[in-house]
PDB file of C-alpha atoms in Angstrom:
ATOM      1  CA  MET A1400      68.517  30.618 -22.862  1.00  0.00           C
ATOM      2  CA  PRO A1401      70.841  29.965 -20.029  1.00  0.00           C
ATOM      3  CA  VAL A1402      70.821  26.444 -18.565  1.00  0.00           C
ATOM      4  CA  ASN A1403      70.034  27.717 -15.101  1.00  0.00           C
ATOM      5  CA  SER A1404      66.956  29.640 -16.157  1.00  0.00           C
ATOM      6  CA  LEU A1405      63.611  28.586 -14.779  1.00  0.00           C
ATOM      7  CA  THR A1406      62.132  28.054 -18.239  1.00  0.00           C
ATOM      8  CA  THR A1407      64.928  25.713 -19.278  1.00  0.00           C
ATOM      9  CA  ARG A1408      64.626  23.738 -16.083  1.00  0.00           C
ATOM     10  CA  LEU A1409      60.839  23.434 -16.470  1.00  0.00           C
ATOM     11  CA  VAL A1410      61.158  22.335 -20.106  1.00  0.00           C
ATOM     12  CA  LEU A1411      63.748  19.714 -19.152  1.00  0.00           C
ATOM     13  CA  LEU A1412      61.651  18.526 -16.191  1.00  0.00           C
ATOM     14  CA  LEU A1413      58.474  18.292 -18.276  1.00  0.00           C
ATOM     15  CA  THR A1414      60.308  16.508 -21.117  1.00  0.00           C
ATOM     16  CA  LEU A1415      61.851  14.044 -18.681  1.00  0.00           C
ATOM     17  CA  THR A1416      58.458  13.490 -16.992  1.00  0.00           C
ATOM     18  CA  LYS A1417      56.782  12.905 -20.369  1.00  0.00           C
ATOM     19  CA  ALA A1418      59.516  10.513 -21.439  1.00  0.00           C
ATOM     20  CA  LEU A1419      59.258   8.545 -18.184  1.00  0.00           C
ATOM     21  CA  THR A1420      55.448   8.498 -18.394  1.00  0.00           C
ATOM     22  CA  LEU A1421      55.490   7.296 -22.014  1.00  0.00           C
ATOM     23  CA  THR A1422      58.102   4.658 -21.149  1.00  0.00           C
ATOM     24  CA  ALA A1423      56.021   3.427 -18.197  1.00  0.00           C
ATOM     25  CA  ILE A1424      52.844   3.299 -20.322  1.00  0.00           C
ATOM     26  CA  THR A1425      54.703   1.425 -23.075  1.00  0.00           C
ATOM     27  CA  VAL A1426      56.146  -1.105 -20.611  1.00  0.00           C
ATOM     28  CA  VAL A1427      52.753  -1.704 -18.930  1.00  0.00           C
ATOM     29  CA  ASP A1428      51.036  -2.035 -22.321  1.00  0.00           C
ATOM     30  CA  TYR A1429      53.719  -4.448 -23.530  1.00  0.00           C
ATOM     31  CA  LEU A1430      53.466  -6.634 -20.432  1.00  0.00           C
ATOM     32  CA  SER A1431      49.668  -6.786 -20.464  1.00  0.00           C
ATOM     33  CA  SER A1432      49.581  -7.433 -24.216  1.00  0.00           C
ATOM     34  CA  ARG A1433      52.185 -10.151 -23.881  1.00  0.00           C
ATOM     35  CA  ASP A1434      50.175 -11.847 -21.116  1.00  0.00           C
ATOM     36  CA  ARG A1435      46.985 -11.690 -23.195  1.00  0.00           C
ATOM     37  CA  ILE A1436      48.772 -13.069 -26.264  1.00  0.00           C
ATOM     38  CA  LEU A1437      50.349 -15.877 -24.233  1.00  0.00           C
ATOM     39  CA  GLN A1438      46.993 -16.777 -22.651  1.00  0.00           C
ATOM     40  CA  ASP A1439      45.348 -16.759 -26.075  1.00  0.00           C
ATOM     41  CA  GLN A1440      48.067 -18.973 -27.527  1.00  0.00           C
ATOM     42  CA  GLU A1441      47.864 -21.369 -24.555  1.00  0.00           C
ATOM     43  CA  GLY A1442      44.120 -21.618 -25.123  1.00  0.00           C
ATOM     44  CA  ARG A1443      44.640 -22.335 -28.813  1.00  0.00           C
ATOM     45  CA  VAL A1444      47.287 -24.960 -28.078  1.00  0.00           C
ATOM     46  CA  GLU A1445      45.062 -26.649 -25.475  1.00  0.00           C
ATOM     47  CA  SER A1446      42.154 -26.606 -27.916  1.00  0.00           C
ATOM     48  CA  THR A1447      44.310 -28.078 -30.680  1.00  0.00           C
ATOM     49  CA  VAL A1448      45.682 -30.791 -28.393  1.00  0.00           C
ATOM     50  CA  ASP A1449      42.195 -31.610 -27.075  1.00  0.00           C
ATOM     51  CA  GLY A1450      40.937 -31.898 -30.644  1.00  0.00           C
ATOM     52  CA  ALA A1451      43.839 -34.154 -31.613  1.00  0.00           C
ATOM     53  CA  VAL A1452      43.270 -36.349 -28.558  1.00  0.00           C
ATOM     54  CA  ARG A1453      39.553 -36.659 -29.344  1.00  0.00           C
ATOM     55  CA  ASP A1454      40.369 -37.493 -32.964  1.00  0.00           C
ATOM     56  CA  LEU A1455      42.855 -40.172 -31.893  1.00  0.00           C
ATOM     57  CA  GLU A1456      40.388 -41.604 -29.386  1.00  0.00           C
ATOM     58  CA  VAL A1457      37.733 -41.869 -32.097  1.00  0.00           C
ATOM     59  CA  ARG A1458      40.195 -43.478 -34.517  1.00  0.00           C
ATOM     60  CA  LEU A1459      41.415 -45.935 -31.888  1.00  0.00           C
ATOM     61  CA  SER A1460      37.845 -46.750 -30.934  1.00  0.00           C
ATOM     62  CA  VAL A1461      36.985 -47.524 -34.558  1.00  0.00           C
ATOM     63  CA  LEU A1462      40.128 -49.646 -34.898  1.00  0.00           C
ATOM     64  CA  GLU A1463      39.265 -51.528 -31.705  1.00  0.00           C
ATOM     65  CA  GLU A1464      35.747 -52.119 -33.006  1.00  0.00           C
ATOM     66  CA  THR A1465      37.213 -53.462 -36.254  1.00  0.00           C
ATOM     67  CA  ALA A1466      39.525 -55.798 -34.343  1.00  0.00           C
ATOM     68  CA  ASP A1467      36.714 -56.873 -31.994  1.00  0.00           C
ATOM     69  CA  LEU A1468      34.442 -57.592 -34.952  1.00  0.00           C
ATOM     70  CA  LEU A1469      37.170 -59.599 -36.654  1.00  0.00           C
ATOM     71  CA  ALA A1470      37.790 -61.539 -33.422  1.00  0.00           C
ATOM     72  CA  GLU A1471      34.081 -62.226 -33.019  1.00  0.00           C
ATOM     73  CA  VAL A1472      33.795 -63.421 -36.608  1.00  0.00           C
ATOM     74  CA  VAL A1473      36.791 -65.721 -36.121  1.00  0.00           C
ATOM     75  CA  GLN A1474      35.446 -67.115 -32.828  1.00  0.00           C
ATOM     76  CA  THR A1475      31.882 -67.699 -33.970  1.00  0.00           C
ATOM     77  CA  GLY A1476      32.506 -68.848 -37.515  1.00  0.00           C
ATOM     78  CA  ASN A1477      33.948 -71.988 -38.939  1.00  0.00           C
ATOM     79  CA  TYR A1478      36.348 -70.491 -41.456  1.00  0.00           C
ATOM     80  CA  SER A1479      39.167 -72.039 -43.392  1.00  0.00           C
ATOM     81  CA  GLU A1480      42.593 -70.517 -43.034  1.00  0.00           C
ATOM     82  CA  ALA A1481      42.295 -69.098 -46.559  1.00  0.00           C
ATOM     83  CA  GLU A1482      39.048 -67.361 -45.550  1.00  0.00           C
ATOM     84  CA  LEU A1483      40.672 -66.057 -42.357  1.00  0.00           C
ATOM     85  CA  THR A1484      43.566 -64.693 -44.386  1.00  0.00           C
ATOM     86  CA  ALA A1485      41.117 -63.012 -46.775  1.00  0.00           C
ATOM     87  CA  LEU A1486      39.194 -61.499 -43.827  1.00  0.00           C
ATOM     88  CA  LEU A1487      42.418 -60.145 -42.340  1.00  0.00           C
ATOM     89  CA  HIS A1488      43.498 -58.677 -45.690  1.00  0.00           C
ATOM     90  CA  GLU A1489      40.104 -57.026 -46.096  1.00  0.00           C
ATOM     91  CA  ALA A1490      40.228 -55.588 -42.567  1.00  0.00           C
ATOM     92  CA  VAL A1491      43.617 -53.956 -43.205  1.00  0.00           C
ATOM     93  CA  ASP A1492      42.689 -52.866 -46.725  1.00  0.00           C
ATOM     94  CA  ASP A1493      39.492 -51.146 -45.533  1.00  0.00           C
ATOM     95  CA  ARG A1494      41.284 -49.044 -42.902  1.00  0.00           C
ATOM     96  CA  ASP A1495      43.752 -46.433 -44.121  1.00  0.00           C
ATOM     97  CA  ASP A1496      44.660 -45.521 -40.546  1.00  0.00           C
ATOM     98  CA  LEU A1497      45.563 -49.099 -39.608  1.00  0.00           C
ATOM     99  CA  PHE A1498      49.209 -49.952 -40.208  1.00  0.00           C
ATOM    100  CA  GLY A1499      48.732 -53.687 -39.988  1.00  0.00           C
ATOM    101  CA  ALA A1500      47.084 -56.595 -38.244  1.00  0.00           C
ATOM    102  CA  ALA A1501      47.985 -60.164 -37.431  1.00  0.00           C
ATOM    103  CA  LEU A1502      45.801 -63.172 -36.849  1.00  0.00           C
ATOM    104  CA  ALA A1503      47.412 -66.082 -35.052  1.00  0.00           C
ATOM    105  CA  LEU A1504      45.792 -69.341 -33.994  1.00  0.00           C
ATOM    106  CA  HIS A1505      46.915 -71.585 -31.206  1.00  0.00           C
ATOM    107  CA  PRO A1506      48.453 -74.567 -33.047  1.00  0.00           C
ATOM    108  CA  PRO A1507      45.828 -77.120 -31.919  1.00  0.00           C
ATOM    109  CA  PHE A1508      43.212 -75.013 -33.723  1.00  0.00           C
ATOM    110  CA  ALA A1509      45.206 -74.709 -36.957  1.00  0.00           C
ATOM    111  CA  SER A1510      44.929 -77.098 -39.877  1.00  0.00           C
ATOM    112  CA  ASP A1511      48.597 -77.968 -39.270  1.00  0.00           C
ATOM    113  CA  PRO A1512      48.983 -78.294 -35.467  1.00  0.00           C
ATOM    114  CA  VAL A1513      52.769 -78.543 -35.764  1.00  0.00           C
ATOM    115  CA  ARG A1514      53.248 -75.377 -37.804  1.00  0.00           C
ATOM    116  CA  GLY A1515      50.249 -73.418 -36.535  1.00  0.00           C
ATOM    117  CA  PHE A1516      48.671 -70.460 -38.298  1.00  0.00           C
ATOM    118  CA  ALA A1517      49.770 -66.844 -38.072  1.00  0.00           C
ATOM    119  CA  HIS A1518      49.366 -64.307 -40.813  1.00  0.00           C
ATOM    120  CA  TYR A1519      50.257 -60.626 -40.820  1.00  0.00           C
ATOM    121  CA  TYR A1520      49.098 -57.933 -43.263  1.00  0.00           C
ATOM    122  CA  PHE A1521      50.686 -54.506 -43.176  1.00  0.00           C
ATOM    123  CA  TYR A1522      51.369 -51.423 -45.258  1.00  0.00           C
ATOM    124  CA  ARG A1523      54.796 -50.803 -46.701  1.00  0.00           C
ATOM    125  CA  GLU A1524      55.309 -47.776 -48.938  1.00  0.00           C
ATOM    126  CA  GLY A1525      51.575 -47.478 -49.510  1.00  0.00           C
ATOM    127  CA  GLU A1526      51.056 -51.081 -50.577  1.00  0.00           C
ATOM    128  CA  ILE A1527      49.639 -53.957 -48.545  1.00  0.00           C
ATOM    129  CA  GLU A1528      52.103 -56.732 -47.938  1.00  0.00           C
ATOM    130  CA  SER A1529      51.690 -59.986 -46.079  1.00  0.00           C
ATOM    131  CA  ARG A1530      53.869 -62.246 -44.077  1.00  0.00           C
ATOM    132  CA  ASP A1531      53.328 -65.795 -42.935  1.00  0.00           C
ATOM    133  CA  LEU A1532      54.589 -65.658 -39.356  1.00  0.00           C
ATOM    134  CA  THR A1533      55.093 -69.417 -39.248  1.00  0.00           C
ATOM    135  CA  GLN A1534      57.986 -68.978 -41.700  1.00  0.00           C
ATOM    136  CA  GLY A1535      61.221 -67.795 -40.074  1.00  0.00           C
ATOM    137  CA  TYR A1536      59.535 -66.336 -36.998  1.00  0.00           C
ATOM    138  CA  ASP A1537      58.368 -68.290 -33.976  1.00  0.00           C
ATOM    139  CA  TYR A1538      55.172 -66.467 -33.135  1.00  0.00           C
ATOM    140  CA  LEU A1539      54.498 -68.931 -30.305  1.00  0.00           C
ATOM    141  CA  LEU A1540      57.392 -67.393 -28.352  1.00  0.00           C
ATOM    142  CA  SER A1541      56.462 -63.779 -29.050  1.00  0.00           C
ATOM    143  CA  SER A1542      55.275 -61.656 -26.148  1.00  0.00           C
ATOM    144  CA  TRP A1543      52.151 -60.489 -28.017  1.00  0.00           C
ATOM    145  CA  PHE A1544      51.001 -64.067 -28.687  1.00  0.00           C
ATOM    146  CA  ARG A1545      51.799 -65.389 -25.194  1.00  0.00           C
ATOM    147  CA  GLU A1546      50.087 -62.414 -23.533  1.00  0.00           C
ATOM    148  CA  ALA A1547      46.938 -62.778 -25.652  1.00  0.00           C
ATOM    149  CA  LEU A1548      46.932 -66.527 -24.974  1.00  0.00           C
ATOM    150  CA  SER A1549      47.335 -66.072 -21.214  1.00  0.00           C
ATOM    151  CA  ARG A1550      44.615 -63.413 -21.104  1.00  0.00           C
ATOM    152  CA  GLY A1551      42.363 -65.424 -23.345  1.00  0.00           C
ATOM    153  CA  CYS A1552      41.338 -62.344 -25.279  1.00  0.00           C
ATOM    154  CA  LEU A1553      42.204 -60.059 -28.144  1.00  0.00           C
ATOM    155  CA  LEU A1554      45.359 -58.008 -27.672  1.00  0.00           C
ATOM    156  CA  TYR A1555      45.875 -54.497 -29.048  1.00  0.00           C
ATOM    157  CA  THR A1556      49.545 -53.691 -29.269  1.00  0.00           C
ATOM    158  CA  SER A1557      52.057 -51.831 -31.353  1.00  0.00           C
ATOM    159  CA  ASP A1558      54.897 -53.913 -29.909  1.00  0.00           C
ATOM    160  CA  ALA A1559      54.332 -56.804 -32.295  1.00  0.00           C
ATOM    161  CA  ALA A1560      55.362 -54.765 -35.344  1.00  0.00           C
ATOM    162  CA  ASP A1561      58.710 -54.074 -33.675  1.00  0.00           C
ATOM    163  CA  ASP A1562      59.317 -57.825 -33.332  1.00  0.00           C
ATOM    164  CA  LEU A1563      58.777 -58.527 -37.019  1.00  0.00           C
TER     165      LEU A1563
END
């Protein structure tokens, strides 16, 4: 068949038209599929993030309730410092999602008003450790103690662990 024949030209034109049509269909299908996949993934990510936020809010709420309960017990009870230390240890030991907690008394309310009372329980390598914050650390000058004292209420912070 000569190249200039009508049949050859029609075959080439139809082949080219089919190729262009298939290419256009493939491109449109790719773009719409990509958009659907991206929207689906965005929805999954948003759902996962929302779930994680709700989980963290619940955990933080439970931790705040634990701290509030401990503060209420300390304020309403007449406990020795040994009993307060035991309560603090128990509070940290009962909560796997709590890294640590400190209980500090204003020196006039401590058994030794010069030294004061400040105890800190925390997890290190899966074990509970404690630290007496009156030894080698002036908790009275720490921002977390001064802020709680000035507010006159319990203070939730992660900054204190950085100071220790």
